XYZ file of N, CA and C in Angstrom:
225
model
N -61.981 -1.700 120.642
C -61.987 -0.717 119.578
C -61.430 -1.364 118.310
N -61.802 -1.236 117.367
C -61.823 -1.865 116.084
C -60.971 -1.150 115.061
N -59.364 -0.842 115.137
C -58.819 -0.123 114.218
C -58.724 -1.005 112.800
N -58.816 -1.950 112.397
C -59.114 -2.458 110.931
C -59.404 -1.390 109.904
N -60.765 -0.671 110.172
C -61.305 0.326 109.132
C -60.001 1.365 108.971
N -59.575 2.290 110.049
C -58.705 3.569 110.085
C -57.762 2.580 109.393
N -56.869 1.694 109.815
C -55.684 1.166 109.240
C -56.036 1.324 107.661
N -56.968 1.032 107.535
C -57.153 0.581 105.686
C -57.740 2.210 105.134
N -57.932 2.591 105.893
C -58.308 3.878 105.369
C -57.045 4.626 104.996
N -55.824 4.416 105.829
C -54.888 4.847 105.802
C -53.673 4.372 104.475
N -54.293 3.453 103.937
C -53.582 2.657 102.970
C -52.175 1.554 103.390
N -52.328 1.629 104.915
C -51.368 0.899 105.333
C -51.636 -0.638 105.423
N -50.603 -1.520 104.763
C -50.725 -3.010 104.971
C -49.629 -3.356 105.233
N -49.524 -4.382 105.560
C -48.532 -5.841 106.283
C -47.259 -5.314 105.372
N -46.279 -6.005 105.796
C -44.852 -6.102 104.898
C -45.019 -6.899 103.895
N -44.291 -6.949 103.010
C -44.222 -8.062 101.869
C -43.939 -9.607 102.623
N -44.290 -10.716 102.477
C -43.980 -11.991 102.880
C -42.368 -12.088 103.018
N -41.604 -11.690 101.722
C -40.404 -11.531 101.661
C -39.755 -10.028 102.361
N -40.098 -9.491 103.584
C -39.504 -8.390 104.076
C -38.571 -8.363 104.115
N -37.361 -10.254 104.575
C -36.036 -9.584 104.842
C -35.095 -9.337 103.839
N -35.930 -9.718 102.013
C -35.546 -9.272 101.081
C -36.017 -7.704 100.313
N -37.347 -7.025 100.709
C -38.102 -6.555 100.100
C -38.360 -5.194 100.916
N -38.386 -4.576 100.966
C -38.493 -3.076 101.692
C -40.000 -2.951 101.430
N -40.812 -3.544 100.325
C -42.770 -2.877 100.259
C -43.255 -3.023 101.015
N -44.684 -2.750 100.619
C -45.794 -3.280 101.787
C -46.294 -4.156 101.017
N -46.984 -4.716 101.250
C -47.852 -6.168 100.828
C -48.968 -5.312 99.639
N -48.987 -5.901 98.513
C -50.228 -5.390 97.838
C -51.472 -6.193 97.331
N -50.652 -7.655 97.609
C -51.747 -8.897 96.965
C -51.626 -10.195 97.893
N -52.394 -10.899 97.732
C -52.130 -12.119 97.860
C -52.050 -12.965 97.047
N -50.994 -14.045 96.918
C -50.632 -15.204 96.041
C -49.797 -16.110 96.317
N -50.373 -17.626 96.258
C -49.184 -18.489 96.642
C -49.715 -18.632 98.642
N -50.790 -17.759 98.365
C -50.917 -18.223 100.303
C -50.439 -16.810 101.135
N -49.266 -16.334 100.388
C -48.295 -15.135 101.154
C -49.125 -14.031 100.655
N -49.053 -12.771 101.503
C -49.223 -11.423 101.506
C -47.801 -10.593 100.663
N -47.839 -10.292 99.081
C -46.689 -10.370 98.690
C -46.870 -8.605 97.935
N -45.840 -8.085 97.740
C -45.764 -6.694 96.990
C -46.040 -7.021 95.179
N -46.045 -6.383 94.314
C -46.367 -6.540 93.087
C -45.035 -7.338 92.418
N -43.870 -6.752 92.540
C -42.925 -6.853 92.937
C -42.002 -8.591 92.519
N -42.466 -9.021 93.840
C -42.903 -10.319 94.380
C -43.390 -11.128 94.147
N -44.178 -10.788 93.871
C -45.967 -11.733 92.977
C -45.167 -12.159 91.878
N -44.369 -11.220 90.996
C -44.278 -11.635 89.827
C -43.414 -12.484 89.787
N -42.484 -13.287 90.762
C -42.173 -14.218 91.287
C -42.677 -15.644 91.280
N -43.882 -15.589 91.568
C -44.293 -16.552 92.203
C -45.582 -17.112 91.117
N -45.653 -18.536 91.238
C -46.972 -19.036 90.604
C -48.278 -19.159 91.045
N -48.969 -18.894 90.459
C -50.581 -18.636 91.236
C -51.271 -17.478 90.737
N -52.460 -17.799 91.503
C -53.103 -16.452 90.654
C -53.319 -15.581 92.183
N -53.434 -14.506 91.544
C -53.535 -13.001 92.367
C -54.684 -12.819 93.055
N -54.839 -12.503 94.537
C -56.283 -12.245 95.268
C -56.274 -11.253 95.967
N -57.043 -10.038 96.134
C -56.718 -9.024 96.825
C -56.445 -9.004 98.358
N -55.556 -8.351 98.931
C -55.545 -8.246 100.287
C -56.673 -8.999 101.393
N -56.474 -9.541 102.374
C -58.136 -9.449 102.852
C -57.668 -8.503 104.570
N -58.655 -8.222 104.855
C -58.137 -7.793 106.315
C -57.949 -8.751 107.142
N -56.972 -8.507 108.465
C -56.473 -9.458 109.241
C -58.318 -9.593 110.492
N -58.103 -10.524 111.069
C -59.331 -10.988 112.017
C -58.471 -11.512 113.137
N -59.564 -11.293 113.991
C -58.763 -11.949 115.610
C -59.766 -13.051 116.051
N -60.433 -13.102 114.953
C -61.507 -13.877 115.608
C -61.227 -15.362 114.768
N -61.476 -16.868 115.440
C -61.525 -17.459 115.602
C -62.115 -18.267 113.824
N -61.050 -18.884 113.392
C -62.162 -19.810 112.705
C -63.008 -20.390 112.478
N -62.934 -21.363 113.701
C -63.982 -22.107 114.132
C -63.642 -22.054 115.397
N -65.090 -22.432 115.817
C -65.559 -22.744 117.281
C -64.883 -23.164 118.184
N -64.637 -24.162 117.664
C -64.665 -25.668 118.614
C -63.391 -26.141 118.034
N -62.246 -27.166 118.858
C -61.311 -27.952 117.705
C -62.305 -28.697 117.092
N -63.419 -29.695 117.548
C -64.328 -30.535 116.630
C -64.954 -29.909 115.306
N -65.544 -28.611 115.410
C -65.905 -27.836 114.122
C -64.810 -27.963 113.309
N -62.914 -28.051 113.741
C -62.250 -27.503 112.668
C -61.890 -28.997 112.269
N -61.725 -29.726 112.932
C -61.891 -31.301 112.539
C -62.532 -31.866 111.185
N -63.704 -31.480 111.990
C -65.061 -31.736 110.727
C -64.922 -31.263 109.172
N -64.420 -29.700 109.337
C -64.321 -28.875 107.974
C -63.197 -29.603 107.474
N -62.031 -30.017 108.255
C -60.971 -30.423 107.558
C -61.079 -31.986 107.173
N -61.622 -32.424 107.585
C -62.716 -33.696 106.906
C -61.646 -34.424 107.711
N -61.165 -34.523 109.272
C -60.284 -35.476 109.591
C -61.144 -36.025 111.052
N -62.149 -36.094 111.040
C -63.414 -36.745 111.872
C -63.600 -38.518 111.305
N -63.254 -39.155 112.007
C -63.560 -40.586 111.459
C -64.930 -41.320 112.230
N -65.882 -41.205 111.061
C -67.366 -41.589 111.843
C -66.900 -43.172 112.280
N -67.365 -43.783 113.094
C -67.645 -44.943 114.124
C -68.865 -45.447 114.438
């Protein structure tokens, strides 16, 4: 069962990156972290919206994630 949609319907997200300073919920991403507005204004980088969390797999294979990460040495 796929609660992703209801969760976001609900307006509920993650804690701020900084929770054990920060009581929000997460409103952006920046810097890599899931951060509150708050927060953000903290930090350098530019601002990207939330994305939803996935359980699914990056890649395939460790060799697929090899490859993307360009650490495959042809022979």
């Amino acid at each position: 069962m796929d609660q992703q949609p209801a969760l976001k319907q609900l307006g509920t997200s993650a804690p701020c990156f900084f929770w054990n300073l920060c009581d929000r919920r997460a409103a952006l991403e920046k810097a890599g972290r899931s951060v509150c507005r708050a927060c953000a204004g903290r930090l350098r980088g530019r601002e990207y919206p939330l994305r939803t969390a996935s359980e699914e797999s990056l890649y395939l294979t460790g060799r697929a994630a090899a490859e993307a990460l360009d650490m495959v040495e042809d022979s």
